[in-house]
PDB file of C-alpha atoms in Angstrom:
ATOM      1  CA  MET A   1     -18.615 208.094-209.612  1.00 49.00           C
ATOM      2  CA  THR A   2     -22.157 208.996-208.662  1.00 52.00           C
ATOM      3  CA  LEU A   3     -23.721 208.667-205.270  1.00 44.00           C
ATOM      4  CA  ASP A   4     -25.791 205.666-206.392  1.00 51.00           C
ATOM      5  CA  HIS A   5     -22.678 203.805-207.535  1.00 52.00           C
ATOM      6  CA  MET A   6     -20.895 204.526-204.250  1.00 52.00           C
ATOM      7  CA  THR A   7     -23.884 203.282-202.263  1.00 53.00           C
ATOM      8  CA  PHE A   8     -24.062 200.103-204.380  1.00 46.00           C
ATOM      9  CA  ASP A   9     -20.327 199.410-203.895  1.00 53.00           C
ATOM     10  CA  LYS A  10     -20.628 199.839-200.140  1.00 53.00           C
ATOM     11  CA  GLU A  11     -23.614 197.478-199.974  1.00 52.00           C
ATOM     12  CA  LEU A  12     -21.769 194.885-202.121  1.00 48.00           C
ATOM     13  CA  THR A  13     -18.678 195.093-199.878  1.00 55.00           C
ATOM     14  CA  SER A  14     -20.685 194.744-196.684  1.00 52.00           C
ATOM     15  CA  SER A  15     -22.654 191.854-198.161  1.00 50.00           C
ATOM     16  CA  SER A  16     -19.463 190.000-199.123  1.00 50.00           C
ATOM     17  CA  LYS A  17     -18.084 190.542-195.638  1.00 50.00           C
ATOM     18  CA  ARG A  18     -21.239 189.114-194.098  1.00 54.00           C
ATOM     19  CA  ARG A  19     -21.074 186.032-196.310  1.00 63.00           C
ATOM     20  CA  PHE A  20     -17.502 185.214-195.403  1.00 58.00           C
ATOM     21  CA  ARG A  21     -17.554 182.807-192.490  1.00 72.00           C
ATOM     22  CA  PRO A  22     -14.271 181.419-191.138  1.00 75.00           C
ATOM     23  CA  GLY A  23     -16.079 178.371-189.795  1.00 76.00           C
ATOM     24  CA  ARG A  24     -17.042 177.304-193.294  1.00 80.00           C
ATOM     25  CA  VAL A  25     -13.462 177.661-194.488  1.00 82.00           C
ATOM     26  CA  VAL A  26     -12.185 175.528-191.598  1.00 85.00           C
ATOM     27  CA  LEU A  27     -14.873 172.911-192.242  1.00 87.00           C
ATOM     28  CA  PHE A  28     -14.017 172.856-195.949  1.00 86.00           C
ATOM     29  CA  VAL A  29     -10.316 172.365-195.202  1.00 89.00           C
ATOM     30  CA  ILE A  30     -11.109 169.536-192.778  1.00 92.00           C
ATOM     31  CA  MET A  31     -13.374 167.801-195.306  1.00 91.00           C
ATOM     32  CA  VAL A  32     -10.725 168.104-198.032  1.00 91.00           C
ATOM     33  CA  GLY A  33      -8.151 166.565-195.689  1.00 92.00           C
ATOM     34  CA  ILE A  34     -10.483 163.669-194.832  1.00 92.00           C
ATOM     35  CA  ALA A  35     -11.211 163.124-198.535  1.00 88.00           C
ATOM     36  CA  ILE A  36      -7.493 162.972-199.330  1.00 91.00           C
ATOM     37  CA  VAL A  37      -6.877 160.461-196.545  1.00 91.00           C
ATOM     38  CA  MET A  38      -9.793 158.276-197.682  1.00 86.00           C
ATOM     39  CA  LEU A  39      -8.992 158.412-201.411  1.00 86.00           C
ATOM     40  CA  TYR A  40      -5.219 158.007-201.156  1.00 89.00           C
ATOM     41  CA  PRO A  41      -5.344 154.174-200.818  1.00 85.00           C
ATOM     42  CA  PHE A  42      -7.376 153.950-204.034  1.00 85.00           C
ATOM     43  CA  PHE A  43      -4.848 156.183-205.770  1.00 88.00           C
ATOM     44  CA  VAL A  44      -2.065 153.855-204.631  1.00 86.00           C
ATOM     45  CA  MET A  45      -4.042 150.833-205.840  1.00 87.00           C
ATOM     46  CA  ILE A  46      -4.601 152.351-209.280  1.00 87.00           C
ATOM     47  CA  ILE A  47      -0.976 153.443-209.756  1.00 89.00           C
ATOM     48  CA  ASN A  48       0.518 150.135-208.584  1.00 87.00           C
ATOM     49  CA  SER A  49      -1.935 148.106-210.682  1.00 86.00           C
ATOM     50  CA  LEU A  50      -0.587 149.882-213.772  1.00 87.00           C
ATOM     51  CA  LYS A  51       2.926 148.578-213.222  1.00 87.00           C
ATOM     52  CA  SER A  52       4.742 145.365-213.981  1.00 84.00           C
ATOM     53  CA  GLU A  53       6.693 143.575-211.275  1.00 82.00           C
ATOM     54  CA  GLN A  54       9.948 145.132-212.445  1.00 83.00           C
ATOM     55  CA  GLN A  55       8.391 148.587-212.719  1.00 83.00           C
ATOM     56  CA  TYR A  56       7.006 148.238-209.201  1.00 82.00           C
ATOM     57  CA  ILE A  57      10.470 147.418-207.852  1.00 79.00           C
ATOM     58  CA  THR A  58      12.208 150.240-209.722  1.00 82.00           C
ATOM     59  CA  GLY A  59       9.330 152.702-209.206  1.00 75.00           C
ATOM     60  CA  ALA A  60       9.303 153.936-212.803  1.00 78.00           C
ATOM     61  CA  GLY A  61       7.081 153.260-215.803  1.00 79.00           C
ATOM     62  CA  LEU A  62       3.503 152.147-216.415  1.00 83.00           C
ATOM     63  CA  SER A  63       2.055 149.114-218.189  1.00 84.00           C
ATOM     64  CA  LEU A  64      -0.924 146.735-218.264  1.00 84.00           C
ATOM     65  CA  ALA A  65       1.179 143.656-217.539  1.00 84.00           C
ATOM     66  CA  SER A  66      -0.384 143.111-214.087  1.00 85.00           C
ATOM     67  CA  TRP A  67      -3.924 143.203-215.525  1.00 86.00           C
ATOM     68  CA  LYS A  68      -3.030 140.676-218.223  1.00 86.00           C
ATOM     69  CA  ALA A  69      -1.404 138.429-215.614  1.00 84.00           C
ATOM     70  CA  LEU A  70      -4.473 138.723-213.364  1.00 84.00           C
ATOM     71  CA  THR A  71      -6.923 137.666-216.075  1.00 84.00           C
ATOM     72  CA  SER A  72      -4.683 134.743-217.010  1.00 83.00           C
ATOM     73  CA  THR A  73      -4.272 133.617-213.384  1.00 81.00           C
ATOM     74  CA  LEU A  74      -7.838 134.042-212.090  1.00 83.00           C
ATOM     75  CA  PRO A  75     -11.247 133.794-213.787  1.00 86.00           C
ATOM     76  CA  VAL A  76     -11.987 137.364-212.717  1.00 86.00           C
ATOM     77  CA  GLY A  77     -15.172 137.787-214.767  1.00 87.00           C
ATOM     78  CA  GLN A  78     -16.680 134.546-213.495  1.00 90.00           C
ATOM     79  CA  GLN A  79     -15.805 135.315-209.882  1.00 90.00           C
ATOM     80  CA  VAL A  80     -17.292 138.809-210.098  1.00 90.00           C
ATOM     81  CA  LEU A  81     -20.442 137.248-211.553  1.00 92.00           C
ATOM     82  CA  ASN A  82     -20.490 134.731-208.681  1.00 92.00           C
ATOM     83  CA  SER A  83     -20.246 137.531-206.119  1.00 92.00           C
ATOM     84  CA  THR A  84     -23.041 139.408-207.887  1.00 92.00           C
ATOM     85  CA  VAL A  85     -25.349 136.380-207.865  1.00 93.00           C
ATOM     86  CA  ILE A  86     -24.677 135.679-204.185  1.00 93.00           C
ATOM     87  CA  CYS A  87     -25.273 139.313-203.189  1.00 93.00           C
ATOM     88  CA  THR A  88     -28.430 139.625-205.276  1.00 93.00           C
ATOM     89  CA  PHE A  89     -30.236 136.564-203.948  1.00 94.00           C
ATOM     90  CA  SER A  90     -29.073 137.144-200.360  1.00 94.00           C
ATOM     91  CA  ILE A  91     -30.312 140.741-200.349  1.00 95.00           C
ATOM     92  CA  LEU A  92     -33.632 139.766-201.923  1.00 95.00           C
ATOM     93  CA  ILE A  93     -34.251 137.252-199.141  1.00 95.00           C
ATOM     94  CA  ILE A  94     -33.152 139.738-196.481  1.00 95.00           C
ATOM     95  CA  LEU A  95     -35.461 142.438-197.837  1.00 94.00           C
ATOM     96  CA  LEU A  96     -38.423 140.080-198.190  1.00 94.00           C
ATOM     97  CA  VAL A  97     -38.143 138.576-194.706  1.00 93.00           C
ATOM     98  CA  GLY A  98     -37.008 141.777-192.990  1.00 92.00           C
ATOM     99  CA  MET A  99     -39.791 143.913-194.445  1.00 91.00           C
ATOM    100  CA  THR A 100     -42.600 141.492-193.630  1.00 91.00           C
ATOM    101  CA  ALA A 101     -41.250 140.791-190.156  1.00 90.00           C
ATOM    102  CA  GLY A 102     -40.663 144.478-189.460  1.00 89.00           C
ATOM    103  CA  PHE A 103     -44.199 145.336-190.552  1.00 87.00           C
ATOM    104  CA  SER A 104     -45.613 142.587-188.334  1.00 87.00           C
ATOM    105  CA  PHE A 105     -43.699 143.687-185.244  1.00 88.00           C
ATOM    106  CA  ALA A 106     -44.454 147.372-185.841  1.00 85.00           C
ATOM    107  CA  LYS A 107     -48.152 147.298-186.730  1.00 82.00           C
ATOM    108  CA  LEU A 108     -49.603 143.942-185.677  1.00 82.00           C
ATOM    109  CA  ARG A 109     -50.317 142.874-182.130  1.00 78.00           C
ATOM    110  CA  PHE A 110     -49.834 139.237-181.191  1.00 79.00           C
ATOM    111  CA  ARG A 111     -48.804 137.305-178.120  1.00 82.00           C
ATOM    112  CA  PHE A 112     -45.138 137.484-177.054  1.00 83.00           C
ATOM    113  CA  SER A 113     -44.340 139.815-179.963  1.00 82.00           C
ATOM    114  CA  THR A 114     -42.143 142.003-177.779  1.00 84.00           C
ATOM    115  CA  TYR A 115     -40.072 139.079-176.532  1.00 87.00           C
ATOM    116  CA  ILE A 116     -39.710 137.604-180.008  1.00 88.00           C
ATOM    117  CA  PHE A 117     -38.583 140.982-181.344  1.00 88.00           C
ATOM    118  CA  LEU A 118     -36.036 141.334-178.543  1.00 87.00           C
ATOM    119  CA  GLY A 119     -34.724 137.869-179.374  1.00 88.00           C
ATOM    120  CA  ILE A 120     -34.281 138.836-183.020  1.00 86.00           C
ATOM    121  CA  VAL A 121     -32.566 142.086-182.099  1.00 85.00           C
ATOM    122  CA  SER A 122     -30.244 140.265-179.689  1.00 87.00           C
ATOM    123  CA  ALA A 123     -29.082 138.118-182.618  1.00 84.00           C
ATOM    124  CA  MET A 124     -27.442 141.248-184.014  1.00 84.00           C
ATOM    125  CA  MET A 125     -25.036 141.215-181.067  1.00 84.00           C
ATOM    126  CA  VAL A 126     -23.688 137.738-181.850  1.00 82.00           C
ATOM    127  CA  PRO A 127     -20.457 137.959-183.888  1.00 81.00           C
ATOM    128  CA  LEU A 128     -20.185 136.042-187.129  1.00 79.00           C
ATOM    129  CA  GLN A 129     -17.141 134.090-185.998  1.00 79.00           C
ATOM    130  CA  ALA A 130     -18.959 132.729-182.935  1.00 82.00           C
ATOM    131  CA  ILE A 131     -21.583 130.776-184.865  1.00 83.00           C
ATOM    132  CA  LEU A 132     -19.776 130.191-188.147  1.00 83.00           C
ATOM    133  CA  MET A 133     -18.651 126.654-187.350  1.00 85.00           C
ATOM    134  CA  PRO A 134     -22.058 125.467-186.047  1.00 86.00           C
ATOM    135  CA  GLU A 135     -23.624 126.893-189.191  1.00 86.00           C
ATOM    136  CA  TYR A 136     -21.026 125.081-191.287  1.00 86.00           C
ATOM    137  CA  VAL A 137     -21.900 121.777-189.609  1.00 87.00           C
ATOM    138  CA  ASN A 138     -25.621 122.308-190.205  1.00 87.00           C
ATOM    139  CA  VAL A 139     -25.196 123.342-193.825  1.00 86.00           C
ATOM    140  CA  THR A 140     -22.841 120.430-194.469  1.00 87.00           C
ATOM    141  CA  ARG A 141     -25.352 117.929-193.081  1.00 87.00           C
ATOM    142  CA  LEU A 142     -27.939 119.331-195.475  1.00 84.00           C
ATOM    143  CA  GLY A 143     -25.510 118.931-198.370  1.00 83.00           C
ATOM    144  CA  LEU A 144     -25.619 122.618-199.348  1.00 81.00           C
ATOM    145  CA  THR A 145     -21.887 123.412-199.462  1.00 80.00           C
ATOM    146  CA  GLY A 146     -21.418 122.658-203.152  1.00 77.00           C
ATOM    147  CA  GLY A 147     -22.713 125.924-204.643  1.00 80.00           C
ATOM    148  CA  TYR A 148     -24.366 129.265-204.038  1.00 86.00           C
ATOM    149  CA  PHE A 149     -27.354 128.097-202.026  1.00 87.00           C
ATOM    150  CA  GLY A 150     -25.594 127.408-198.730  1.00 87.00           C
ATOM    151  CA  ALA A 151     -23.764 130.743-198.725  1.00 90.00           C
ATOM    152  CA  VAL A 152     -26.948 132.604-199.674  1.00 92.00           C
ATOM    153  CA  LEU A 153     -28.847 131.065-196.751  1.00 90.00           C
ATOM    154  CA  VAL A 154     -26.056 131.915-194.303  1.00 91.00           C
ATOM    155  CA  TYR A 155     -25.823 135.528-195.494  1.00 92.00           C
ATOM    156  CA  ALA A 156     -29.610 135.865-195.326  1.00 92.00           C
ATOM    157  CA  ALA A 157     -29.654 134.472-191.773  1.00 89.00           C
ATOM    158  CA  PHE A 158     -26.972 136.922-190.652  1.00 90.00           C
ATOM    159  CA  GLY A 159     -28.552 139.956-192.345  1.00 91.00           C
ATOM    160  CA  THR A 160     -32.221 139.414-191.483  1.00 92.00           C
ATOM    161  CA  PRO A 161     -32.065 140.542-187.799  1.00 91.00           C
ATOM    162  CA  PHE A 162     -30.664 143.942-188.740  1.00 90.00           C
ATOM    163  CA  ALA A 163     -33.185 144.364-191.576  1.00 91.00           C
ATOM    164  CA  THR A 164     -36.056 143.390-189.271  1.00 91.00           C
ATOM    165  CA  PHE A 165     -34.968 145.906-186.644  1.00 89.00           C
ATOM    166  CA  LEU A 166     -34.553 148.696-189.205  1.00 87.00           C
ATOM    167  CA  PHE A 167     -37.897 148.095-190.928  1.00 89.00           C
ATOM    168  CA  ALA A 168     -39.743 147.768-187.612  1.00 88.00           C
ATOM    169  CA  THR A 169     -38.268 151.058-186.431  1.00 85.00           C
ATOM    170  CA  TYR A 170     -39.178 152.746-189.698  1.00 84.00           C
ATOM    171  CA  PHE A 171     -42.741 151.401-189.865  1.00 86.00           C
ATOM    172  CA  ARG A 172     -43.447 152.514-186.300  1.00 83.00           C
ATOM    173  CA  GLY A 173     -43.092 156.107-187.484  1.00 81.00           C
ATOM    174  CA  ILE A 174     -45.913 155.666-190.008  1.00 81.00           C
ATOM    175  CA  PRO A 175     -49.412 156.579-188.705  1.00 81.00           C
ATOM    176  CA  ASP A 176     -51.707 153.674-187.881  1.00 79.00           C
ATOM    177  CA  GLU A 177     -54.528 155.471-189.691  1.00 82.00           C
ATOM    178  CA  LEU A 178     -52.845 154.706-193.019  1.00 80.00           C
ATOM    179  CA  ILE A 179     -52.845 150.987-192.217  1.00 79.00           C
ATOM    180  CA  GLU A 180     -56.460 151.120-191.102  1.00 80.00           C
ATOM    181  CA  ALA A 181     -57.450 152.926-194.307  1.00 82.00           C
ATOM    182  CA  GLY A 182     -55.842 150.181-196.386  1.00 80.00           C
ATOM    183  CA  ILE A 183     -57.644 147.483-194.412  1.00 79.00           C
ATOM    184  CA  VAL A 184     -60.977 149.286-194.783  1.00 80.00           C
ATOM    185  CA  ASP A 185     -60.436 149.567-198.557  1.00 78.00           C
ATOM    186  CA  GLY A 186     -60.109 145.796-198.742  1.00 77.00           C
ATOM    187  CA  LEU A 187     -56.342 145.526-199.338  1.00 77.00           C
ATOM    188  CA  GLY A 188     -55.717 143.280-196.367  1.00 78.00           C
ATOM    189  CA  TYR A 189     -52.429 143.215-194.507  1.00 76.00           C
ATOM    190  CA  PHE A 190     -50.357 141.914-197.398  1.00 81.00           C
ATOM    191  CA  GLY A 191     -51.926 144.343-199.837  1.00 82.00           C
ATOM    192  CA  THR A 192     -51.341 147.213-197.426  1.00 81.00           C
ATOM    193  CA  LEU A 193     -47.724 146.181-197.040  1.00 81.00           C
ATOM    194  CA  TRP A 194     -46.921 145.851-200.740  1.00 83.00           C
ATOM    195  CA  ARG A 195     -49.073 148.678-202.101  1.00 81.00           C
ATOM    196  CA  LEU A 196     -48.837 151.288-199.360  1.00 81.00           C
ATOM    197  CA  MET A 197     -45.818 150.524-197.204  1.00 82.00           C
ATOM    198  CA  LEU A 198     -43.388 149.503-199.954  1.00 83.00           C
ATOM    199  CA  PRO A 199     -43.264 152.936-201.681  1.00 83.00           C
ATOM    200  CA  ILE A 200     -42.951 154.675-198.320  1.00 83.00           C
ATOM    201  CA  ALA A 201     -40.133 152.389-197.145  1.00 84.00           C
ATOM    202  CA  VAL A 202     -37.724 153.433-199.919  1.00 82.00           C
ATOM    203  CA  PRO A 203     -35.151 154.940-197.483  1.00 82.00           C
ATOM    204  CA  ALA A 204     -35.109 151.784-195.346  1.00 85.00           C
ATOM    205  CA  ILE A 205     -34.858 149.540-198.418  1.00 88.00           C
ATOM    206  CA  ALA A 206     -31.953 151.575-199.785  1.00 86.00           C
ATOM    207  CA  THR A 207     -30.157 151.517-196.441  1.00 86.00           C
ATOM    208  CA  VAL A 208     -30.474 147.748-196.021  1.00 89.00           C
ATOM    209  CA  THR A 209     -29.422 147.141-199.623  1.00 90.00           C
ATOM    210  CA  VAL A 210     -26.293 149.277-199.431  1.00 88.00           C
ATOM    211  CA  LEU A 211     -25.090 147.992-196.062  1.00 87.00           C
ATOM    212  CA  GLN A 212     -25.776 144.336-196.807  1.00 91.00           C
ATOM    213  CA  PHE A 213     -24.217 144.518-200.264  1.00 91.00           C
ATOM    214  CA  ILE A 214     -20.990 145.967-198.901  1.00 88.00           C
ATOM    215  CA  GLN A 215     -20.866 143.409-196.086  1.00 90.00           C
ATOM    216  CA  ILE A 216     -21.599 140.395-198.299  1.00 92.00           C
ATOM    217  CA  TRP A 217     -19.399 141.501-201.187  1.00 91.00           C
ATOM    218  CA  ASP A 218     -16.373 142.068-198.953  1.00 88.00           C
ATOM    219  CA  ASP A 219     -16.821 138.911-196.880  1.00 88.00           C
ATOM    220  CA  LEU A 220     -14.287 136.096-197.188  1.00 87.00           C
ATOM    221  CA  LEU A 221     -15.082 133.494-194.514  1.00 87.00           C
ATOM    222  CA  VAL A 222     -18.522 132.418-195.692  1.00 88.00           C
ATOM    223  CA  GLY A 223     -17.478 132.131-199.320  1.00 87.00           C
ATOM    224  CA  LEU A 224     -14.362 130.190-198.361  1.00 86.00           C
ATOM    225  CA  LEU A 225     -16.162 127.691-196.108  1.00 86.00           C
ATOM    226  CA  PHE A 226     -19.591 127.258-197.655  1.00 87.00           C
ATOM    227  CA  ILE A 227     -18.739 127.209-201.382  1.00 86.00           C
ATOM    228  CA  GLN A 228     -16.581 124.209-202.192  1.00 82.00           C
ATOM    229  CA  ASN A 229     -17.100 124.381-205.947  1.00 83.00           C
ATOM    230  CA  GLN A 230     -14.153 126.310-207.366  1.00 81.00           C
ATOM    231  CA  SER A 231     -16.144 127.623-210.340  1.00 84.00           C
ATOM    232  CA  GLU A 232     -18.735 129.271-208.064  1.00 85.00           C
ATOM    233  CA  ARG A 233     -16.475 130.996-205.548  1.00 86.00           C
ATOM    234  CA  PRO A 234     -16.631 134.810-205.188  1.00 90.00           C
ATOM    235  CA  ILE A 235     -13.905 137.287-206.056  1.00 89.00           C
ATOM    236  CA  THR A 236     -12.726 137.680-202.440  1.00 88.00           C
ATOM    237  CA  VAL A 237     -11.847 133.973-202.252  1.00 87.00           C
ATOM    238  CA  GLY A 238      -9.939 134.251-205.510  1.00 84.00           C
ATOM    239  CA  LEU A 239      -7.910 137.186-204.223  1.00 85.00           C
ATOM    240  CA  ALA A 240      -7.187 135.329-200.988  1.00 83.00           C
ATOM    241  CA  ALA A 241      -5.857 132.383-202.983  1.00 79.00           C
ATOM    242  CA  LEU A 242      -3.795 134.763-205.083  1.00 77.00           C
ATOM    243  CA  ALA A 243      -2.254 136.346-201.996  1.00 71.00           C
ATOM    244  CA  ALA A 244      -1.606 132.981-200.326  1.00 69.00           C
ATOM    245  CA  GLY A 245       0.905 131.828-202.927  1.00 62.00           C
ATOM    246  CA  ARG A 246       4.597 131.427-202.317  1.00 61.00           C
ATOM    247  CA  THR A 247       5.355 134.513-204.371  1.00 62.00           C
ATOM    248  CA  THR A 248       2.837 137.346-204.400  1.00 71.00           C
ATOM    249  CA  SER A 249       2.873 139.950-207.165  1.00 78.00           C
ATOM    250  CA  ILE A 250       1.910 143.252-205.565  1.00 82.00           C
ATOM    251  CA  PRO A 251       0.805 144.929-208.843  1.00 85.00           C
ATOM    252  CA  GLN A 252      -1.315 141.902-209.721  1.00 85.00           C
ATOM    253  CA  LEU A 253      -2.826 141.874-206.236  1.00 85.00           C
ATOM    254  CA  MET A 254      -3.566 145.609-206.470  1.00 87.00           C
ATOM    255  CA  ALA A 255      -5.337 145.063-209.792  1.00 87.00           C
ATOM    256  CA  GLY A 256      -7.490 142.324-208.277  1.00 86.00           C
ATOM    257  CA  SER A 257      -8.233 144.421-205.194  1.00 85.00           C
ATOM    258  CA  LEU A 258      -9.337 147.275-207.416  1.00 87.00           C
ATOM    259  CA  VAL A 259     -11.693 144.971-209.312  1.00 86.00           C
ATOM    260  CA  SER A 260     -13.122 143.756-206.011  1.00 86.00           C
ATOM    261  CA  ALA A 261     -13.528 147.255-204.540  1.00 86.00           C
ATOM    262  CA  LEU A 262     -15.141 149.009-207.506  1.00 86.00           C
ATOM    263  CA  PRO A 263     -18.583 147.276-207.429  1.00 87.00           C
ATOM    264  CA  ALA A 264     -19.133 148.124-203.763  1.00 84.00           C
ATOM    265  CA  MET A 265     -18.151 151.735-204.429  1.00 84.00           C
ATOM    266  CA  LEU A 266     -20.451 151.982-207.442  1.00 85.00           C
ATOM    267  CA  VAL A 267     -23.392 150.491-205.552  1.00 84.00           C
ATOM    268  CA  TYR A 268     -22.870 152.917-202.685  1.00 81.00           C
ATOM    269  CA  LEU A 269     -22.628 155.940-204.985  1.00 81.00           C
ATOM    270  CA  GLY A 270     -25.648 154.871-207.008  1.00 80.00           C
ATOM    271  CA  PHE A 271     -27.874 154.133-204.028  1.00 77.00           C
ATOM    272  CA  GLN A 272     -26.684 157.268-202.262  1.00 76.00           C
ATOM    273  CA  ARG A 273     -28.586 159.405-204.764  1.00 71.00           C
ATOM    274  CA  TYR A 274     -31.589 157.127-204.503  1.00 64.00           C
ATOM    275  CA  LEU A 275     -31.384 157.220-200.726  1.00 65.00           C
ATOM    276  CA  VAL A 276     -31.256 161.020-200.667  1.00 63.00           C
ATOM    277  CA  ARG A 277     -34.350 161.215-202.879  1.00 56.00           C
ATOM    278  CA  GLY A 278     -36.112 158.663-200.706  1.00 47.00           C
ATOM    279  CA  LEU A 279     -35.303 160.555-197.520  1.00 50.00           C
ATOM    280  CA  THR A 280     -36.492 163.801-199.113  1.00 50.00           C
ATOM    281  CA  MET A 281     -39.767 162.173-200.136  1.00 47.00           C
ATOM    282  CA  GLY A 282     -40.169 160.832-196.621  1.00 43.00           C
ATOM    283  CA  ALA A 283     -39.585 164.277-195.146  1.00 46.00           C
ATOM    284  CA  GLU A 284     -42.227 165.767-197.426  1.00 47.00           C
ATOM    285  CA  ARG A 285     -44.984 163.451-196.136  1.00 46.00           C
TER     286      ARG A 285
END
C-alpha cells in the first residue's frame, strides 16, 4: 500500500467518524417508535377488516366477508359522496369568507376593526357543543335540516373564525408596498386580493383546507342533527348507526372505519406536499 492510499484511508475513516452523531441515532429511534405507535391502530383496522366474524373470534384466517357485509348493510359509496360534497362546499365558503375578511382586517383600516376582529377571534374559544342546540333551533326554523345546506352553513360558521384569524395573520406579514402597487396599477382591492394575494397565500390556503377537511369529515354531531334525510347523511353517521345496533360486528365496523379514515389521510398526505412547496415559495420571497 502506497503512502497516498494510506493517507486516503485515514481521511475516509476520520470523515466517517465525524459524520456519526449519536444524537441522530437516538432521534431516529424515537421517530421510529412514534411511527409504530401511530400506525399500529391502522394495522389492526386493516387486519380485522379482512376477517369474518368467526375468524375474528378464533383469530385465524382472512376473508372479504366483512367488506361484503358492509356494502350490503350501508350505502357506503353514497355516504362517502355525501361527506365529500359537504366538505367541499363548506371549505369553499370558509376559504372565500376567511380570505376576504382576513385581507380586510390585515390591510384595510376602518372604524372598530380591532374590536370586530377580537370578537371574531373570541368565537374560536366557544366549544361546538355549547352553541349546537341554539344553531339547531335556528336552522330548523329556516327549514334547512332536510339536506346538505343546513350542515354546510353550520360548518362554515364554525370554521370561518379560525380561517379569518389565520389569513389576517398571514397577510400582515406581506409588505404594504405590494398592496399599494396593485392599487396604483388599477387592480383595486378585489383585484389585488385575487391576483396578487391569492398566489402568495398558498400556505395559508393549504393549512385551512387540511385542518377543516379533517374536522368536518370526522364530525358526527352536525351530520346527525342537521341532516334528517337518510340518503344525504355522511359516512360518520352511517358508522354510528352501524355501531348502535344490538349486535355489532367488529370486522364490519373496522372495515367501515377504514373507509372513513382513508380520505382524511389521503387529503393530508396530498396537501402536505403542496403545503411544503407553498412554504418554500413563501420563504424564497
